[in-house]
Amino acid sequence: MARSPNKLEGGHGENSYSPFVAMESGRRLDGSESNSELESVGMGKMEVHHQVVLPPRRSTFSKFKRKSKEIFFPDDPLRQFRGQTCRTKFLLGFQYLFPILDWGPSYSFRLLRSDVVAGLTIASLAIPQGISYAKLANLPPIVGLYSSFVPPLIYALLGSSRDLAVGPVSIASLILGAMLSEEVSPTRDQALFLQLAFTSTFFAGLFQASLGILRLGFLIDFLSKATLIGFMAGSAVIVSLQQLKGLLGIEHFTKKMGIVPVMSSVFHNTNEWSWQTILMGVCFLFVLLLARHISLRNPKLFWVSAGAPLASVIISTIIVFEIKGQKHNISIIGHLQRGLNPPSWHSLHFGGKYLLLTLKTGLITGIVSLTEGIAVGRTFAAMKNYKVDGNKEMMAIGLMNMVGSGTSCYITTGAFSRSAVNHNAGAKTAVSNIVMSIAIMITLLCLMPLFAYTPNVVLGAIIVSAVIGLIDIPAAYLIWKIDKIDFLVCLCAFFGVIFISVQDGLALAVLISILKVLLQITRPKVVMLGNIPGTDIFRNLNHYKEATKIPGFLIVAIEAPVNFANTTYLTERISRWIEEEQEGDDGKAVGLHYVIIDMSGVSAIDTSGITLLTDLKKTTTNQGLELVLVNPVGEVLEKLKRANHADKFMGVETLYLSVGEAVLFLSSKMKSSAGPNSV
Amino acid sequence: MARSPNKLEGGHGENSYSPFVAMESGRRLDGSESNSELESVGMGKMEVHHQVVLPPRRSTFSKFKRKSKEIFFPDDPLRQFRGQTCRTKFLLGFQYLFPILDWGPSYSFRLLRSDVVAGLTIASLAIPQGISYAKLANLPPIVGLYSSFVPPLIYALLGSSRDLAVGPVSIASLILGAMLSEEVSPTRDQALFLQLAFTSTFFAGLFQASLGILRLGFLIDFLSKATLIGFMAGSAVIVSLQQLKGLLGIEHFTKKMGIVPVMSSVFHNTNEWSWQTILMGVCFLFVLLLARHISLRNPKLFWVSAGAPLASVIISTIIVFEIKGQKHNISIIGHLQRGLNPPSWHSLHFGGKYLLLTLKTGLITGIVSLTEGIAVGRTFAAMKNYKVDGNKEMMAIGLMNMVGSGTSCYITTGAFSRSAVNHNAGAKTAVSNIVMSIAIMITLLCLMPLFAYTPNVVLGAIIVSAVIGLIDIPAAYLIWKIDKIDFLVCLCAFFGVIFISVQDGLALAVLISILKVLLQITRPKVVMLGNIPGTDIFRNLNHYKEATKIPGFLIVAIEAPVNFANTTYLTERISRWIEEEQEGDDGKAVGLHYVIIDMSGVSAIDTSGITLLTDLKKTTTNQGLELVLVNPVGEVLEKLKRANHADKFMGVETLYLSVGEAVLFLSSKMKSSAGPNSV
């Protein structure tokens, strides 16, 4: 048998390795037959078990520094600066601020060709979408084009993503329009409304840039995937419902966003429905959705869906011009002013009674657009295996919006759909954004009058076909399969958005996500461990059926940080297990002697947690049991020591490095002490 | 050497135990010399590593049931009902509701004697404190005595603590008075004020009982120990400051609570200071503090501090009566009505413009008094080794307040100081509360006129000497030593209470505690593991200096639930480590081949977490690395499987039961595949 050699060697030079040989024959821990062996081998090993040592000593300040670094600089952005000369540091710093300096020098004609193709493709998408989204935000259509001109240029200088196509996006446009319209009418007070939109954009940018500069980017992580899926689907529904105005040709449409007022508005104004508009809308919507479908099926045909909107605009404009659409109740955009972005910094409005409104709008649109921008950036970066620095992106997006707000642009970010087209069209660097900007500039300078006859119904169809992609049912189904509570969060976000309001739906979903996490904290995982026969591995008794309890031992693993919110629960749980074990073993030979707590999973502890341990120690001692801790990690160990409980916990007999060693050592001790007395 | 036998046995019947023998000689994992051994032993063991199996299958409903049980019934209160006859169940249920039925039948004369002594002792404390606290709450003094009569009787029937002495307490009185005075003047609208106080008490009771019935008792756990220590110290300061009115004899005193208005009020009214009052106050305060000091030094002399307040009241009353105190500017209580509690249920006021005020006051006083009551109950239960059922206590305290609100009582709970006296005086059961009640009843019926000449200054001194015990500097120092952020929470609670307001200070501290926990979630513990030589134990490289990296492996342990709030951080962290490992080993022989993630500490995962794993799998595969998971616990494993990523993760080669087995298995694989190719 395998263990005979070990037995022979017990007490010799090699005995520091024997615990595992003995554990290997660990099945014998279950009771009687190996008594003699455990004694003969075990006693020799009493001094052998591996010490739990305190981590290297650090001052409070250095710990604080380390923690702050983990919180604010987990990505260690200054890594590359270390050990460089001043000049290199300066250059690197400049490169850090302007990523264009990083890739610019090695830019080649081959890359330019790809970028020009991609840039022109997204320009063809950006023009109709810009006009449409501006209308969604209750802003003049031309503002959408302005917003597709300046921000992409800024982003090309500062941004670190190579695929992000920057411009107005549907959800942020919707929220901006909805929140501002609650207090100011976009039709009656058009100038004021525009002022407030620019001011909100400035605040959004300021907020975004601050998040980046203060390294608080992790705050947007609180928008979980489930929240986003529900939120985007809800927003898509809301946005589509708003398009019913254009698609049906209704003139007296509600100003509200919820599904109830919109549907009632639609069905109370059936007399305003215009069949010509509806016919046109249905046709173009069909074409656009078909184009989208084709591109989805075959990514190489990306240009079909990319070009379809512009083609639709051109064709519909010609049709309307030819058939004199206005006479047939088809509403058109009307005259658009020619020229580049006029400055708007003089109309930013940092005070007065609308300050709170613009701050709130800025905050929410800022968060939402930031989330979209960062998520898009990260998605494509992961695909092409490069890195996007979240905090730097926030600064880039924030600055872009701040500059934008001074040049007649409203809130912009990296858009999902347009970035996908950009990527598929072969964009290599941010130069595609510059190309798009130039294309938009030419449009602004020369082609504006051509859009006068573009029918609004086509813009509605373009929006619907764009936002429909935001409804991701397979993803929602996957969430349902994986995690029911996440699905609940998703549903709350969805229904909150369509029935209450976009911002409240979002807030509700975030709140539930956080509550779920807090609940997880108040009910941390504690499991009873058993030995997997033939190993020194100890695993959850409820999970591994082959795991067996070891007589005389209660082995409990706490698998969460212990803090004020869960100490009561943990005390309750553990003391009930102790009780049950004591009740249960009346008939057995070996009563409960040792309570082993595996602390490996306790990554942090606070004062309440320390109290839990000291109280538990007292209780178990009162009951004649011995409490043993296994593998407390650095911070926990230090706190235990500092709490002056060191003497109680940190003797050689109460701290073990692994459950296996603790069981082995204690059972040999139990046997040796029980041997002479009991028999 | 110990391992020769194992080597010989590789591939034989016993080989299912050999991993540990080989691991035991684990030092040889570090490279070259044991190549041949690992190959010869390892290849034979390829099929041996222990399977990670799915936990026993359970339906969604049964999982939901189990989780709900863990959340709402962690203490399994129905345990004793299982397998009983209907009659026994009924009896047990009755006993559950009325713990008095549990201990009542075995009540003996010996117990009664102890309880009578204890009851009379706490009565001597309850009378002056009742009067004082009622004044603190801006209520007529007699209400304090009423509140010491009915609630203790109710508690004796329903409560499960044997040591709790029930009655009005300082902090809840202060908050009740302060919150109601903000909207109603206690002097001008005395009747309305009293009505609102009773209504708030009713709401507080309703809220407390609901928490118990809905099994939401764990919500009060969010008041951490640090919060409570800071909060109580701050409250003690605020309460003491309020007593300056009585102690200095000031008549025009501010109605505000904060330290700033009170001190300015004190020093703007120096002309109202009355030296006779001050002299009397200082003398009695000195005596009371001395008595307190004596009892603290020698717990057997508990009766010194217990009797001192009543003695002070009697002596001061006689002095004032003799010297005609009013003439010397010493204000007195004045006439008190004789008789038992009048009913007050007709004056409960469930509507009108004060509804929100009473609800809010009820909620906050309810939480605060509940926390005090439960904490006191648990402290003494732990001392005497019996159990207090939190949720049941909440129902008892709640019902006591609801009944109280109908019988002219304001909010009551178990008081720290009085329960300690009760315990020291030898109370055995809740009968001591009944004895106290009877003593108060006799006082109410016969002795009330005697209190007419009691000077207010002595009541102030009694309050100050009582609340001074709430300032626990050693505990605060211990918190400072153990956990700096907890200390910050403690300070916030303290300064929030004294500078802002009692309720806002409390809210601030709770908020910071929760933020701390949330921050812990966004920055979970991830550590790089190394092998402790001579064992198969893997521990944090930063903690255990002897732990060594294994060439070709990056072993990472995640020690927290993985969810939306931390996936970004984890991705960043792990991918940077992979990068560093790849950069670092240019010069070495063995490059990075395997990334092992120890999931033992990941007690829960959500959809974002699953995405993290699948993304990581993709990235590592792109980089030519192999990702291996170790010991995912039940829930995590199930979710991985359900996410349809089963095929990617759950092959034999990507799931291991322990880090040791994974390393052993993979290094033998690495050696055997590298052997023929590289050399």
PDB file of C-alpha atoms in Angstrom, chain A residues 193-317:
ATOM      1  CA  PHE A 193     -35.034  75.997 -26.124  1.00  0.00           C
ATOM      2  CA  LEU A 194     -31.924  76.050 -28.273  1.00  0.00           C
ATOM      3  CA  GLN A 195     -30.036  77.947 -25.587  1.00  0.00           C
ATOM      4  CA  LEU A 196     -31.005  75.386 -22.987  1.00  0.00           C
ATOM      5  CA  ALA A 197     -30.010  72.524 -25.283  1.00  0.00           C
ATOM      6  CA  PHE A 198     -26.547  74.012 -25.751  1.00  0.00           C
ATOM      7  CA  THR A 199     -26.203  74.687 -22.044  1.00  0.00           C
ATOM      8  CA  SER A 200     -27.258  71.133 -21.187  1.00  0.00           C
ATOM      9  CA  THR A 201     -24.727  69.865 -23.693  1.00  0.00           C
ATOM     10  CA  PHE A 202     -22.057  71.952 -22.003  1.00  0.00           C
ATOM     11  CA  PHE A 203     -22.961  70.535 -18.597  1.00  0.00           C
ATOM     12  CA  ALA A 204     -23.039  67.017 -20.013  1.00  0.00           C
ATOM     13  CA  GLY A 205     -19.569  67.532 -21.428  1.00  0.00           C
ATOM     14  CA  LEU A 206     -18.315  69.055 -18.206  1.00  0.00           C
ATOM     15  CA  PHE A 207     -19.702  66.138 -16.260  1.00  0.00           C
ATOM     16  CA  GLN A 208     -18.212  63.583 -18.628  1.00  0.00           C
ATOM     17  CA  ALA A 209     -14.805  65.228 -18.643  1.00  0.00           C
ATOM     18  CA  SER A 210     -14.856  65.521 -14.840  1.00  0.00           C
ATOM     19  CA  LEU A 211     -15.599  61.839 -14.468  1.00  0.00           C
ATOM     20  CA  GLY A 212     -12.576  61.150 -16.601  1.00  0.00           C
ATOM     21  CA  ILE A 213     -10.278  63.626 -14.883  1.00  0.00           C
ATOM     22  CA  LEU A 214     -11.370  62.576 -11.394  1.00  0.00           C
ATOM     23  CA  ARG A 215     -10.901  58.948 -12.452  1.00  0.00           C
ATOM     24  CA  LEU A 216     -14.454  58.146 -11.441  1.00  0.00           C
ATOM     25  CA  GLY A 217     -15.216  56.356 -14.666  1.00  0.00           C
ATOM     26  CA  PHE A 218     -16.204  53.253 -12.746  1.00  0.00           C
ATOM     27  CA  LEU A 219     -19.447  54.963 -11.787  1.00  0.00           C
ATOM     28  CA  ILE A 220     -20.906  54.181 -15.186  1.00  0.00           C
ATOM     29  CA  ASP A 221     -20.332  50.509 -14.452  1.00  0.00           C
ATOM     30  CA  PHE A 222     -23.407  50.677 -12.276  1.00  0.00           C
ATOM     31  CA  LEU A 223     -25.394  50.579 -15.487  1.00  0.00           C
ATOM     32  CA  SER A 224     -25.367  46.824 -15.816  1.00  0.00           C
ATOM     33  CA  LYS A 225     -25.792  44.957 -19.060  1.00  0.00           C
ATOM     34  CA  ALA A 226     -29.283  43.912 -18.057  1.00  0.00           C
ATOM     35  CA  THR A 227     -30.223  47.508 -17.296  1.00  0.00           C
ATOM     36  CA  LEU A 228     -28.855  48.693 -20.616  1.00  0.00           C
ATOM     37  CA  ILE A 229     -30.658  46.047 -22.650  1.00  0.00           C
ATOM     38  CA  GLY A 230     -33.979  46.851 -21.035  1.00  0.00           C
ATOM     39  CA  PHE A 231     -33.347  50.562 -21.198  1.00  0.00           C
ATOM     40  CA  MET A 232     -32.357  50.575 -24.844  1.00  0.00           C
ATOM     41  CA  ALA A 233     -35.285  48.416 -25.865  1.00  0.00           C
ATOM     42  CA  GLY A 234     -37.654  50.696 -23.974  1.00  0.00           C
ATOM     43  CA  SER A 235     -36.078  53.767 -25.520  1.00  0.00           C
ATOM     44  CA  ALA A 236     -36.357  52.226 -28.964  1.00  0.00           C
ATOM     45  CA  VAL A 237     -40.070  51.718 -28.395  1.00  0.00           C
ATOM     46  CA  ILE A 238     -40.495  55.287 -27.165  1.00  0.00           C
ATOM     47  CA  VAL A 239     -38.503  56.695 -30.061  1.00  0.00           C
ATOM     48  CA  SER A 240     -40.474  54.633 -32.564  1.00  0.00           C
ATOM     49  CA  LEU A 241     -43.745  55.738 -31.033  1.00  0.00           C
ATOM     50  CA  GLN A 242     -42.688  59.354 -31.452  1.00  0.00           C
ATOM     51  CA  GLN A 243     -42.190  58.659 -35.153  1.00  0.00           C
ATOM     52  CA  LEU A 244     -45.869  57.842 -35.498  1.00  0.00           C
ATOM     53  CA  LYS A 245     -46.332  61.603 -35.774  1.00  0.00           C
ATOM     54  CA  GLY A 246     -44.278  61.722 -38.944  1.00  0.00           C
ATOM     55  CA  LEU A 247     -45.248  58.301 -40.275  1.00  0.00           C
ATOM     56  CA  LEU A 248     -48.977  58.953 -39.985  1.00  0.00           C
ATOM     57  CA  GLY A 249     -48.755  62.635 -40.816  1.00  0.00           C
ATOM     58  CA  ILE A 250     -50.480  63.747 -37.602  1.00  0.00           C
ATOM     59  CA  GLU A 251     -50.164  67.439 -36.838  1.00  0.00           C
ATOM     60  CA  HIS A 252     -51.638  67.706 -33.341  1.00  0.00           C
ATOM     61  CA  PHE A 253     -49.436  65.250 -31.541  1.00  0.00           C
ATOM     62  CA  THR A 254     -48.951  64.939 -27.776  1.00  0.00           C
ATOM     63  CA  LYS A 255     -45.839  66.443 -26.260  1.00  0.00           C
ATOM     64  CA  LYS A 256     -45.582  63.512 -23.863  1.00  0.00           C
ATOM     65  CA  MET A 257     -43.384  60.469 -24.250  1.00  0.00           C
ATOM     66  CA  GLY A 258     -45.156  57.612 -22.453  1.00  0.00           C
ATOM     67  CA  ILE A 259     -46.826  54.869 -24.434  1.00  0.00           C
ATOM     68  CA  VAL A 260     -50.276  55.713 -23.053  1.00  0.00           C
ATOM     69  CA  PRO A 261     -50.508  59.399 -24.040  1.00  0.00           C
ATOM     70  CA  VAL A 262     -48.899  58.712 -27.424  1.00  0.00           C
ATOM     71  CA  MET A 263     -51.293  55.920 -28.341  1.00  0.00           C
ATOM     72  CA  SER A 264     -54.267  57.927 -27.161  1.00  0.00           C
ATOM     73  CA  SER A 265     -53.018  60.885 -29.180  1.00  0.00           C
ATOM     74  CA  VAL A 266     -52.668  58.645 -32.234  1.00  0.00           C
ATOM     75  CA  PHE A 267     -56.183  57.245 -31.984  1.00  0.00           C
ATOM     76  CA  HIS A 268     -57.848  60.522 -31.072  1.00  0.00           C
ATOM     77  CA  ASN A 269     -56.504  62.133 -34.215  1.00  0.00           C
ATOM     78  CA  THR A 270     -57.407  59.513 -36.817  1.00  0.00           C
ATOM     79  CA  ASN A 271     -58.926  62.324 -38.882  1.00  0.00           C
ATOM     80  CA  GLU A 272     -55.459  63.779 -39.360  1.00  0.00           C
ATOM     81  CA  TRP A 273     -53.965  60.547 -40.704  1.00  0.00           C
ATOM     82  CA  SER A 274     -52.794  61.109 -44.268  1.00  0.00           C
ATOM     83  CA  TRP A 275     -52.847  58.034 -46.488  1.00  0.00           C
ATOM     84  CA  GLN A 276     -50.235  59.472 -48.833  1.00  0.00           C
ATOM     85  CA  THR A 277     -47.813  59.912 -45.952  1.00  0.00           C
ATOM     86  CA  ILE A 278     -48.594  56.462 -44.582  1.00  0.00           C
ATOM     87  CA  LEU A 279     -48.058  54.840 -47.974  1.00  0.00           C
ATOM     88  CA  MET A 280     -44.757  56.594 -48.446  1.00  0.00           C
ATOM     89  CA  GLY A 281     -43.668  55.770 -44.888  1.00  0.00           C
ATOM     90  CA  VAL A 282     -44.524  52.082 -45.192  1.00  0.00           C
ATOM     91  CA  CYS A 283     -42.667  51.763 -48.500  1.00  0.00           C
ATOM     92  CA  PHE A 284     -39.500  53.415 -47.301  1.00  0.00           C
ATOM     93  CA  LEU A 285     -39.595  51.665 -43.950  1.00  0.00           C
ATOM     94  CA  PHE A 286     -39.857  48.365 -45.779  1.00  0.00           C
ATOM     95  CA  VAL A 287     -36.905  49.220 -47.997  1.00  0.00           C
ATOM     96  CA  LEU A 288     -34.799  50.373 -45.065  1.00  0.00           C
ATOM     97  CA  LEU A 289     -35.569  47.301 -42.971  1.00  0.00           C
ATOM     98  CA  LEU A 290     -34.837  45.070 -45.917  1.00  0.00           C
ATOM     99  CA  ALA A 291     -31.494  46.810 -46.426  1.00  0.00           C
ATOM    100  CA  ARG A 292     -30.750  46.347 -42.749  1.00  0.00           C
ATOM    101  CA  HIS A 293     -31.654  42.677 -42.985  1.00  0.00           C
ATOM    102  CA  ILE A 294     -29.389  42.152 -45.970  1.00  0.00           C
ATOM    103  CA  SER A 295     -26.429  43.755 -44.252  1.00  0.00           C
ATOM    104  CA  LEU A 296     -27.023  41.732 -41.118  1.00  0.00           C
ATOM    105  CA  ARG A 297     -27.059  38.499 -43.082  1.00  0.00           C
ATOM    106  CA  ASN A 298     -23.969  39.375 -45.014  1.00  0.00           C
ATOM    107  CA  PRO A 299     -21.631  41.882 -43.334  1.00  0.00           C
ATOM    108  CA  LYS A 300     -19.791  42.425 -46.575  1.00  0.00           C
ATOM    109  CA  LEU A 301     -22.875  44.124 -47.932  1.00  0.00           C
ATOM    110  CA  PHE A 302     -22.615  46.734 -45.162  1.00  0.00           C
ATOM    111  CA  TRP A 303     -22.970  49.477 -47.742  1.00  0.00           C
ATOM    112  CA  VAL A 304     -26.553  48.411 -48.462  1.00  0.00           C
ATOM    113  CA  SER A 305     -27.798  49.460 -45.043  1.00  0.00           C
ATOM    114  CA  ALA A 306     -25.267  52.273 -44.843  1.00  0.00           C
ATOM    115  CA  GLY A 307     -26.355  53.812 -48.123  1.00  0.00           C
ATOM    116  CA  ALA A 308     -30.062  53.091 -47.861  1.00  0.00           C
ATOM    117  CA  PRO A 309     -30.964  56.104 -45.691  1.00  0.00           C
ATOM    118  CA  LEU A 310     -29.261  58.604 -47.964  1.00  0.00           C
ATOM    119  CA  ALA A 311     -30.724  56.903 -51.007  1.00  0.00           C
ATOM    120  CA  SER A 312     -34.159  57.036 -49.408  1.00  0.00           C
ATOM    121  CA  VAL A 313     -33.737  60.719 -48.662  1.00  0.00           C
ATOM    122  CA  ILE A 314     -32.674  61.483 -52.226  1.00  0.00           C
ATOM    123  CA  ILE A 315     -35.394  59.404 -53.846  1.00  0.00           C
ATOM    124  CA  SER A 316     -38.143  60.646 -51.564  1.00  0.00           C
ATOM    125  CA  THR A 317     -37.011  64.244 -52.025  1.00  0.00           C
TER     126      THR A 317
END
